[in-house]
PDB file of C-alpha atoms in Angstrom:
ATOM      1  CA  UNK H   1      -8.222   7.726 -18.524  1.00  0.00           C
ATOM      2  CA  UNK H   2      -8.791  11.346 -19.093  1.00  0.00           C
ATOM      3  CA  UNK H   3      -8.207  12.596 -15.817  1.00  0.00           C
ATOM      4  CA  UNK H   4      -4.669  12.741 -14.034  1.00  0.00           C
ATOM      5  CA  UNK H   5      -3.776  10.575 -11.001  1.00  0.00           C
ATOM      6  CA  UNK H   6      -4.380  12.294  -7.590  1.00  0.00           C
ATOM      7  CA  UNK H   7      -1.637  11.116  -5.347  1.00  0.00           C
ATOM      8  CA  UNK H   8      -1.373  11.789  -1.427  1.00  0.00           C
ATOM      9  CA  UNK H   9       2.047  10.425   0.203  1.00  0.00           C
ATOM     10  CA  UNK H  10       2.340  10.138   3.895  1.00  0.00           C
ATOM     11  CA  UNK H  11       5.624   9.981   5.167  1.00  0.00           C
ATOM     12  CA  UNK H  12       6.049   9.598   9.026  1.00  0.00           C
ATOM     13  CA  UNK H  13       9.160  11.969   8.699  1.00  0.00           C
ATOM     14  CA  UNK H  14      10.437  11.573  11.901  1.00  0.00           C
ATOM     15  CA  UNK H  15      13.763  10.320  11.120  1.00  0.00           C
ATOM     16  CA  UNK H  16      14.436  13.309   8.778  1.00  0.00           C
ATOM     17  CA  UNK H  17      13.472  15.942  11.288  1.00  0.00           C
ATOM     18  CA  UNK H  18      15.457  14.377  14.297  1.00  0.00           C
ATOM     19  CA  UNK H  19      18.620  13.095  12.754  1.00  0.00           C
ATOM     20  CA  UNK H  20      20.470  15.665  11.190  1.00  0.00           C
ATOM     21  CA  UNK H  21      22.758  13.563   9.101  1.00  0.00           C
ATOM     22  CA  UNK H  22      19.912  12.464   6.912  1.00  0.00           C
ATOM     23  CA  UNK H  23      19.470  15.464   5.641  1.00  0.00           C
ATOM     24  CA  UNK H  24      22.558  14.919   3.354  1.00  0.00           C
ATOM     25  CA  UNK H  25      20.590  11.738   1.929  1.00  0.00           C
ATOM     26  CA  UNK H  26      17.097  13.173   1.869  1.00  0.00           C
ATOM     27  CA  UNK H  27      17.489  17.088   2.194  1.00  0.00           C
ATOM     28  CA  UNK H  28      13.621  17.520   1.393  1.00  0.00           C
ATOM     29  CA  UNK H  29      12.704  14.382   3.326  1.00  0.00           C
ATOM     30  CA  UNK H  30      11.905  10.971   1.879  1.00  0.00           C
ATOM     31  CA  UNK H  31       8.101  12.788   0.564  1.00  0.00           C
ATOM     32  CA  UNK H  32       9.865  15.156  -1.187  1.00  0.00           C
ATOM     33  CA  UNK H  33      12.165  12.669  -2.611  1.00  0.00           C
ATOM     34  CA  UNK H  34       9.119  10.529  -3.708  1.00  0.00           C
ATOM     35  CA  UNK H  35       6.932  13.746  -4.977  1.00  0.00           C
ATOM     36  CA  UNK H  36      10.083  15.050  -7.044  1.00  0.00           C
ATOM     37  CA  UNK H  37      10.128  11.935  -9.535  1.00  0.00           C
ATOM     38  CA  UNK H  38       6.270  11.469  -9.842  1.00  0.00           C
ATOM     39  CA  UNK H  39       5.557  15.065 -10.447  1.00  0.00           C
ATOM     40  CA  UNK H  40       7.361  14.662 -13.735  1.00  0.00           C
ATOM     41  CA  UNK H  41       5.182  12.214 -15.203  1.00  0.00           C
ATOM     42  CA  UNK H  42       2.284  13.581 -17.424  1.00  0.00           C
ATOM     43  CA  UNK H  43      -0.187  11.084 -15.948  1.00  0.00           C
ATOM     44  CA  UNK H  44       0.025  12.285 -12.307  1.00  0.00           C
ATOM     45  CA  UNK H  45      -1.996  15.181 -11.178  1.00  0.00           C
ATOM     46  CA  UNK H  46      -2.146  16.981  -7.702  1.00  0.00           C
ATOM     47  CA  UNK H  47       0.283  15.594  -5.143  1.00  0.00           C
ATOM     48  CA  UNK H  48      -0.685  15.834  -1.414  1.00  0.00           C
ATOM     49  CA  UNK H  49       1.744  15.374   1.766  1.00  0.00           C
ATOM     50  CA  UNK H  50       0.857  14.309   4.977  1.00  0.00           C
ATOM     51  CA  UNK H  51       3.321  13.496   7.780  1.00  0.00           C
ATOM     52  CA  UNK H  52       3.155  12.291  11.190  1.00  0.00           C
ATOM     53  CA  UNK H  53       2.815  16.010  12.699  1.00  0.00           C
ATOM     54  CA  UNK H  54       0.052  16.897  10.133  1.00  0.00           C
ATOM     55  CA  UNK H  55      -1.820  13.710   9.213  1.00  0.00           C
ATOM     56  CA  UNK H  56      -5.029  13.912  10.990  1.00  0.00           C
ATOM     57  CA  UNK H  57      -5.289  17.281   9.480  1.00  0.00           C
ATOM     58  CA  UNK H  58      -4.444  16.418   6.359  1.00  0.00           C
ATOM     59  CA  UNK H  59      -5.971  12.902   5.609  1.00  0.00           C
ATOM     60  CA  UNK H  60      -9.511  14.143   5.847  1.00  0.00           C
ATOM     61  CA  UNK H  61     -12.400  12.484   4.310  1.00  0.00           C
ATOM     62  CA  UNK H  62     -12.573  14.900   1.707  1.00  0.00           C
ATOM     63  CA  UNK H  63      -9.021  14.771   0.937  1.00  0.00           C
ATOM     64  CA  UNK H  64      -9.167  10.905   0.898  1.00  0.00           C
ATOM     65  CA  UNK H  65     -12.140  11.228  -1.424  1.00  0.00           C
ATOM     66  CA  UNK H  66     -10.275  13.173  -3.978  1.00  0.00           C
ATOM     67  CA  UNK H  67      -7.560  10.597  -3.710  1.00  0.00           C
ATOM     68  CA  UNK H  68      -6.702   7.958  -6.214  1.00  0.00           C
ATOM     69  CA  UNK H  69      -3.368   6.478  -4.850  1.00  0.00           C
ATOM     70  CA  UNK H  70      -2.294   6.626  -1.465  1.00  0.00           C
ATOM     71  CA  UNK H  71       1.675   6.443  -0.677  1.00  0.00           C
ATOM     72  CA  UNK H  72       2.620   5.004   2.971  1.00  0.00           C
ATOM     73  CA  UNK H  73       6.022   5.224   4.411  1.00  0.00           C
ATOM     74  CA  UNK H  74       6.433   4.625   8.350  1.00  0.00           C
ATOM     75  CA  UNK H  75       8.754   3.349  10.826  1.00  0.00           C
ATOM     76  CA  UNK H  76       9.544   4.377  14.178  1.00  0.00           C
ATOM     77  CA  UNK H  77       5.808   5.775  14.727  1.00  0.00           C
ATOM     78  CA  UNK H  78       3.282   3.642  13.699  1.00  0.00           C
ATOM     79  CA  UNK H  79       1.456   3.841  16.874  1.00  0.00           C
ATOM     80  CA  UNK H  80       1.280   7.326  16.915  1.00  0.00           C
ATOM     81  CA  UNK H  81      -0.961   7.125  13.811  1.00  0.00           C
ATOM     82  CA  UNK H  82      -4.567   7.922  14.574  1.00  0.00           C
ATOM     83  CA  UNK H  83      -7.019   5.378  14.276  1.00  0.00           C
ATOM     84  CA  UNK H  84      -9.813   7.259  12.979  1.00  0.00           C
ATOM     85  CA  UNK H  85      -7.370   8.124   9.833  1.00  0.00           C
ATOM     86  CA  UNK H  86      -6.455   4.364   9.397  1.00  0.00           C
ATOM     87  CA  UNK H  87      -9.979   3.591   9.335  1.00  0.00           C
ATOM     88  CA  UNK H  88     -11.097   6.285   6.926  1.00  0.00           C
ATOM     89  CA  UNK H  89      -7.771   5.124   4.241  1.00  0.00           C
ATOM     90  CA  UNK H  90      -8.706   1.377   4.761  1.00  0.00           C
ATOM     91  CA  UNK H  91     -12.291   2.097   3.897  1.00  0.00           C
ATOM     92  CA  UNK H  92     -11.303   4.161   1.104  1.00  0.00           C
ATOM     93  CA  UNK H  93      -9.136   1.088  -0.165  1.00  0.00           C
ATOM     94  CA  UNK H  94     -12.152  -1.017  -0.042  1.00  0.00           C
ATOM     95  CA  UNK H  95     -14.016   1.759  -2.005  1.00  0.00           C
ATOM     96  CA  UNK H  96     -11.274   1.504  -4.872  1.00  0.00           C
ATOM     97  CA  UNK H  97      -8.452   3.854  -4.286  1.00  0.00           C
ATOM     98  CA  UNK H  98      -5.024   2.173  -4.832  1.00  0.00           C
ATOM     99  CA  UNK H  99      -2.242   1.776  -1.970  1.00  0.00           C
ATOM    100  CA  UNK H 100       1.160   1.503  -2.207  1.00  0.00           C
ATOM    101  CA  UNK H 101       2.927   0.638   0.856  1.00  0.00           C
ATOM    102  CA  UNK H 102       6.889   1.437   1.091  1.00  0.00           C
ATOM    103  CA  UNK H 103       9.578  -0.461   3.360  1.00  0.00           C
ATOM    104  CA  UNK H 104       8.926  -0.220   6.929  1.00  0.00           C
ATOM    105  CA  UNK H 105       5.267   0.682   5.974  1.00  0.00           C
ATOM    106  CA  UNK H 106       4.774  -3.323   6.299  1.00  0.00           C
ATOM    107  CA  UNK H 107       4.026  -2.741  10.042  1.00  0.00           C
ATOM    108  CA  UNK H 108       1.877   0.245   9.615  1.00  0.00           C
ATOM    109  CA  UNK H 109      -1.776   0.144  11.288  1.00  0.00           C
ATOM    110  CA  UNK H 110      -3.246   0.356   7.827  1.00  0.00           C
ATOM    111  CA  UNK H 111      -1.313  -2.381   6.172  1.00  0.00           C
ATOM    112  CA  UNK H 112      -2.147  -4.773   8.794  1.00  0.00           C
ATOM    113  CA  UNK H 113      -5.830  -3.712   9.143  1.00  0.00           C
ATOM    114  CA  UNK H 114      -5.956  -4.622   5.288  1.00  0.00           C
ATOM    115  CA  UNK H 115      -3.927  -7.670   5.236  1.00  0.00           C
ATOM    116  CA  UNK H 116      -5.633  -8.939   8.579  1.00  0.00           C
ATOM    117  CA  UNK H 117      -2.149 -10.850   9.456  1.00  0.00           C
ATOM    118  CA  UNK H 118       1.026  -9.973  11.539  1.00  0.00           C
ATOM    119  CA  UNK H 119       2.957  -8.279   8.736  1.00  0.00           C
ATOM    120  CA  UNK H 120       5.489  -6.791  11.178  1.00  0.00           C
ATOM    121  CA  UNK H 121       7.051 -10.390  11.651  1.00  0.00           C
ATOM    122  CA  UNK H 122      10.222 -10.619   9.514  1.00  0.00           C
ATOM    123  CA  UNK H 123      13.404 -10.860   9.891  1.00  0.00           C
ATOM    124  CA  UNK H 124      15.961  -7.561   9.587  1.00  0.00           C
ATOM    125  CA  UNK H 125      19.297  -5.988  10.147  1.00  0.00           C
ATOM    126  CA  UNK H 126      20.790  -2.422   9.290  1.00  0.00           C
ATOM    127  CA  UNK H 127      24.244  -3.444   7.443  1.00  0.00           C
ATOM    128  CA  UNK H 128      24.046  -1.717   4.267  1.00  0.00           C
ATOM    129  CA  UNK H 129      23.894  -4.954   2.130  1.00  0.00           C
ATOM    130  CA  UNK H 130      23.564  -5.168  -1.381  1.00  0.00           C
ATOM    131  CA  UNK H 131      20.226  -6.519  -2.496  1.00  0.00           C
ATOM    132  CA  UNK H 132      19.507  -8.364  -5.527  1.00  0.00           C
ATOM    133  CA  UNK H 133      15.991  -8.089  -7.103  1.00  0.00           C
ATOM    134  CA  UNK H 134      14.501 -10.620  -9.422  1.00  0.00           C
ATOM    135  CA  UNK H 135      11.718  -9.601 -11.614  1.00  0.00           C
ATOM    136  CA  UNK H 136       9.293 -12.462 -11.261  1.00  0.00           C
ATOM    137  CA  UNK H 137       6.429 -10.855 -13.170  1.00  0.00           C
ATOM    138  CA  UNK H 138       8.082  -9.581 -16.610  1.00  0.00           C
ATOM    139  CA  UNK H 139       4.618  -8.857 -18.287  1.00  0.00           C
ATOM    140  CA  UNK H 140       3.159  -6.852 -15.350  1.00  0.00           C
ATOM    141  CA  UNK H 141       2.232  -3.084 -15.485  1.00  0.00           C
ATOM    142  CA  UNK H 142       4.543  -2.697 -12.695  1.00  0.00           C
ATOM    143  CA  UNK H 143       7.719  -4.057 -14.295  1.00  0.00           C
ATOM    144  CA  UNK H 144       7.593  -2.086 -17.373  1.00  0.00           C
ATOM    145  CA  UNK H 145      10.969  -0.893 -18.266  1.00  0.00           C
ATOM    146  CA  UNK H 146      12.571  -3.219 -15.644  1.00  0.00           C
ATOM    147  CA  UNK H 147      14.956  -5.712 -16.523  1.00  0.00           C
ATOM    148  CA  UNK H 148      15.175  -9.261 -15.307  1.00  0.00           C
ATOM    149  CA  UNK H 149      17.535  -8.604 -12.462  1.00  0.00           C
ATOM    150  CA  UNK H 150      18.839  -5.008 -11.013  1.00  0.00           C
ATOM    151  CA  UNK H 151      20.643  -4.624  -7.394  1.00  0.00           C
ATOM    152  CA  UNK H 152      20.174  -2.137  -4.837  1.00  0.00           C
ATOM    153  CA  UNK H 153      23.760  -1.004  -3.818  1.00  0.00           C
ATOM    154  CA  UNK H 154      22.864  -0.671  -0.033  1.00  0.00           C
ATOM    155  CA  UNK H 155      19.978  -1.271   1.848  1.00  0.00           C
ATOM    156  CA  UNK H 156      18.322  -2.561   4.988  1.00  0.00           C
ATOM    157  CA  UNK H 157      18.097  -6.427   4.833  1.00  0.00           C
ATOM    158  CA  UNK H 158      14.607  -8.245   5.399  1.00  0.00           C
ATOM    159  CA  UNK H 159      13.992 -12.035   5.326  1.00  0.00           C
ATOM    160  CA  UNK H 160      11.566 -14.477   5.273  1.00  0.00           C
ATOM    161  CA  UNK H 161       9.193 -15.423   6.745  1.00  0.00           C
ATOM    162  CA  UNK H 162       7.087 -12.640   6.109  1.00  0.00           C
ATOM    163  CA  UNK H 163       3.818 -12.457   8.157  1.00  0.00           C
ATOM    164  CA  UNK H 164       1.865 -11.271   4.932  1.00  0.00           C
ATOM    165  CA  UNK H 165      -1.225 -13.297   3.959  1.00  0.00           C
ATOM    166  CA  UNK H 166      -0.380 -15.116   0.538  1.00  0.00           C
ATOM    167  CA  UNK H 167       0.048 -12.048  -2.057  1.00  0.00           C
ATOM    168  CA  UNK H 168      -2.339 -12.247  -5.370  1.00  0.00           C
ATOM    169  CA  UNK H 169       1.005 -11.902  -7.199  1.00  0.00           C
ATOM    170  CA  UNK H 170       4.484 -11.809  -6.538  1.00  0.00           C
ATOM    171  CA  UNK H 171       6.286  -9.308  -8.744  1.00  0.00           C
ATOM    172  CA  UNK H 172       9.975  -9.048  -6.829  1.00  0.00           C
ATOM    173  CA  UNK H 173      12.113 -11.517  -4.810  1.00  0.00           C
ATOM    174  CA  UNK H 174      15.175  -9.992  -3.393  1.00  0.00           C
ATOM    175  CA  UNK H 175      18.224 -11.982  -2.445  1.00  0.00           C
ATOM    176  CA  UNK H 176      20.589 -10.092  -0.041  1.00  0.00           C
ATOM    177  CA  UNK H 177      24.662 -10.636   0.376  1.00  0.00           C
ATOM    178  CA  UNK H 178      23.940 -12.331   3.952  1.00  0.00           C
ATOM    179  CA  UNK H 179      22.082 -14.900   2.215  1.00  0.00           C
ATOM    180  CA  UNK H 180      18.401 -14.005   3.073  1.00  0.00           C
ATOM    181  CA  UNK H 181      15.541 -13.880   0.464  1.00  0.00           C
ATOM    182  CA  UNK H 182      12.482 -11.998   0.790  1.00  0.00           C
ATOM    183  CA  UNK H 183       9.064 -11.443  -1.688  1.00  0.00           C
ATOM    184  CA  UNK H 184       9.979  -7.978  -1.435  1.00  0.00           C
ATOM    185  CA  UNK H 185       7.266  -6.688  -4.194  1.00  0.00           C
ATOM    186  CA  UNK H 186       3.613  -8.170  -3.823  1.00  0.00           C
ATOM    187  CA  UNK H 187       0.322  -6.990  -4.892  1.00  0.00           C
ATOM    188  CA  UNK H 188      -2.997  -7.712  -3.381  1.00  0.00           C
ATOM    189  CA  UNK H 189      -6.712  -6.876  -4.043  1.00  0.00           C
ATOM    190  CA  UNK H 190      -8.754  -5.846  -1.303  1.00  0.00           C
ATOM    191  CA  UNK H 191     -12.378  -4.654  -2.108  1.00  0.00           C
ATOM    192  CA  UNK H 192     -12.144  -2.535  -5.053  1.00  0.00           C
ATOM    193  CA  UNK H 193      -8.547  -1.301  -4.430  1.00  0.00           C
ATOM    194  CA  UNK H 194      -5.460  -2.484  -5.819  1.00  0.00           C
ATOM    195  CA  UNK H 195      -2.265  -2.782  -3.171  1.00  0.00           C
ATOM    196  CA  UNK H 196       1.444  -3.101  -3.589  1.00  0.00           C
ATOM    197  CA  UNK H 197       4.104  -3.376  -1.134  1.00  0.00           C
ATOM    198  CA  UNK H 198       7.669  -2.690  -1.951  1.00  0.00           C
ATOM    199  CA  UNK H 199      10.450  -3.517   0.294  1.00  0.00           C
ATOM    200  CA  UNK H 200      13.142  -1.239  -0.943  1.00  0.00           C
ATOM    201  CA  UNK H 201      13.529   2.089   0.701  1.00  0.00           C
ATOM    202  CA  UNK H 202      15.242   2.671   3.827  1.00  0.00           C
ATOM    203  CA  UNK H 203      15.932   6.282   5.254  1.00  0.00           C
ATOM    204  CA  UNK H 204      19.677   6.103   5.440  1.00  0.00           C
ATOM    205  CA  UNK H 205      20.449   4.926   1.852  1.00  0.00           C
ATOM    206  CA  UNK H 206      19.449   6.923  -1.099  1.00  0.00           C
ATOM    207  CA  UNK H 207      17.356   3.980  -2.580  1.00  0.00           C
ATOM    208  CA  UNK H 208      14.359   6.549  -3.747  1.00  0.00           C
ATOM    209  CA  UNK H 209      16.860   8.202  -6.257  1.00  0.00           C
ATOM    210  CA  UNK H 210      17.742   4.868  -7.897  1.00  0.00           C
ATOM    211  CA  UNK H 211      16.084   4.864 -11.547  1.00  0.00           C
ATOM    212  CA  UNK H 212      14.719   1.605 -11.114  1.00  0.00           C
ATOM    213  CA  UNK H 213      13.066   2.205  -8.036  1.00  0.00           C
ATOM    214  CA  UNK H 214      11.563   5.431  -9.343  1.00  0.00           C
ATOM    215  CA  UNK H 215      10.461   3.664 -12.620  1.00  0.00           C
ATOM    216  CA  UNK H 216       8.698   0.795 -10.183  1.00  0.00           C
ATOM    217  CA  UNK H 217       6.630   3.097  -7.995  1.00  0.00           C
ATOM    218  CA  UNK H 218       5.648   5.066 -10.782  1.00  0.00           C
ATOM    219  CA  UNK H 219       4.541   2.093 -12.684  1.00  0.00           C
ATOM    220  CA  UNK H 220       2.669   0.961  -9.521  1.00  0.00           C
ATOM    221  CA  UNK H 221       0.932   4.249  -9.053  1.00  0.00           C
ATOM    222  CA  UNK H 222      -0.659   4.170 -12.806  1.00  0.00           C
ATOM    223  CA  UNK H 223      -1.503   0.256 -11.901  1.00  0.00           C
ATOM    224  CA  UNK H 224      -3.233   0.888  -8.715  1.00  0.00           C
ATOM    225  CA  UNK H 225      -5.219   3.973  -9.862  1.00  0.00           C
ATOM    226  CA  UNK H 226      -8.652   2.885 -10.112  1.00  0.00           C
ATOM    227  CA  UNK H 227     -11.000   3.371 -13.105  1.00  0.00           C
ATOM    228  CA  UNK H 228     -13.653   5.450 -10.949  1.00  0.00           C
ATOM    229  CA  UNK H 229     -12.058   7.370  -7.567  1.00  0.00           C
ATOM    230  CA  UNK H 230     -14.738   6.143  -5.534  1.00  0.00           C
ATOM    231  CA  UNK H 231     -16.580   2.626  -6.529  1.00  0.00           C
ATOM    232  CA  UNK H 232     -19.813   2.768  -4.096  1.00  0.00           C
ATOM    233  CA  UNK H 233     -21.000  -1.212  -4.298  1.00  0.00           C
ATOM    234  CA  UNK H 234     -24.871  -1.363  -3.875  1.00  0.00           C
ATOM    235  CA  UNK H 235     -25.135  -4.643  -1.815  1.00  0.00           C
ATOM    236  CA  UNK H 236     -28.733  -4.393  -1.094  1.00  0.00           C
ATOM    237  CA  UNK H 237     -30.193  -4.723   2.057  1.00  0.00           C
ATOM    238  CA  UNK H 238     -32.758  -6.756   3.983  1.00  0.00           C
ATOM    239  CA  UNK H 239     -35.587  -8.406   1.969  1.00  0.00           C
ATOM    240  CA  UNK H 240     -33.749  -7.122  -1.193  1.00  0.00           C
ATOM    241  CA  UNK H 241     -36.593  -7.355  -3.844  1.00  0.00           C
ATOM    242  CA  UNK H 242     -36.133  -9.876  -6.718  1.00  0.00           C
ATOM    243  CA  UNK H 243     -35.159  -8.543  -9.750  1.00  0.00           C
ATOM    244  CA  UNK H 244     -37.066 -11.217 -11.968  1.00  0.00           C
ATOM    245  CA  UNK H 245     -40.840 -12.251 -11.364  1.00  0.00           C
ATOM    246  CA  UNK H 246     -41.199 -16.043 -10.477  1.00  0.00           C
ATOM    247  CA  UNK H 247     -43.599 -18.356  -8.649  1.00  0.00           C
ATOM    248  CA  UNK H 248     -42.254 -21.100  -5.839  1.00  0.00           C
ATOM    249  CA  UNK H 249     -43.086 -24.819  -6.552  1.00  0.00           C
ATOM    250  CA  UNK H 250     -44.556 -24.858  -3.304  1.00  0.00           C
ATOM    251  CA  UNK H 251     -44.668 -22.854   0.137  1.00  0.00           C
ATOM    252  CA  UNK H 252     -43.550 -25.894   2.607  1.00  0.00           C
ATOM    253  CA  UNK H 253     -41.084 -23.615   4.272  1.00  0.00           C
ATOM    254  CA  UNK H 254     -40.816 -21.356   7.217  1.00  0.00           C
ATOM    255  CA  UNK H 255     -40.184 -17.770   6.719  1.00  0.00           C
ATOM    256  CA  UNK H 256     -38.733 -15.649   9.438  1.00  0.00           C
ATOM    257  CA  UNK H 257     -39.404 -12.157  10.451  1.00  0.00           C
ATOM    258  CA  UNK H 258     -36.768  -9.788   9.651  1.00  0.00           C
ATOM    259  CA  UNK H 259     -36.338  -9.251  13.279  1.00  0.00           C
ATOM    260  CA  UNK H 260     -35.703 -13.040  13.592  1.00  0.00           C
ATOM    261  CA  UNK H 261     -33.280 -13.482  11.009  1.00  0.00           C
ATOM    262  CA  UNK H 262     -29.688 -14.761  12.363  1.00  0.00           C
ATOM    263  CA  UNK H 263     -28.006 -11.747  10.918  1.00  0.00           C
ATOM    264  CA  UNK H 264     -30.001  -9.477  12.997  1.00  0.00           C
ATOM    265  CA  UNK H 265     -29.421 -11.382  16.233  1.00  0.00           C
ATOM    266  CA  UNK H 266     -27.390  -9.870  18.928  1.00  0.00           C
TER     267      UNK H 266
END
């Protein structure tokens, strides 16, 4: 790919602005931590930042059309995200934009819309337990440079059952000290867009500074990036002309008028 990968990061940024203690963990907020390692990779081009407070102004159609991969982190204010923005982002995924959903972004309007299920359903607790991730797809582009297993020293615990549709592929499976297991890294395809969900990254733990997590997210951006920034599919329309000339063996059937076709009935 000749062009650089343009990335847009949506980070709710609510906790970082309302809980002063989090400044010691993410002094530049979560979006700043993500940007700081992504911009070091030569494949990454422009990085755009949106937060809850400006997302309607930043995540415009023009901005989305210029985005190859959208990264989404949200937690406490999913319901405050503008529905128009959600619809716009979902349509861009269908048209080819990659999407990476992080941690509690699993409950976002955008992820629910694209998955079509109750993705907010899971077991959870905030206990600072160790998580062990198992790499189930060692030859996948997302796991390049990742060993068979590694640990996150402290994170929020998630547990099955997780209300997602069956993934196209489970990339990571996590085990927590309390005994839960969780499909912590999964991929899907929606329309022309690639989607990756990664569980790790609670706001009270420095997970996004961990080298393995940074490698996974960077790899995921490259994997999710479409060949063409926007892929418009021509699906034809009413009475689409035939591509080839042909003759019917007989005409012993009834042709409906276009207005009588079941698809056009209301």
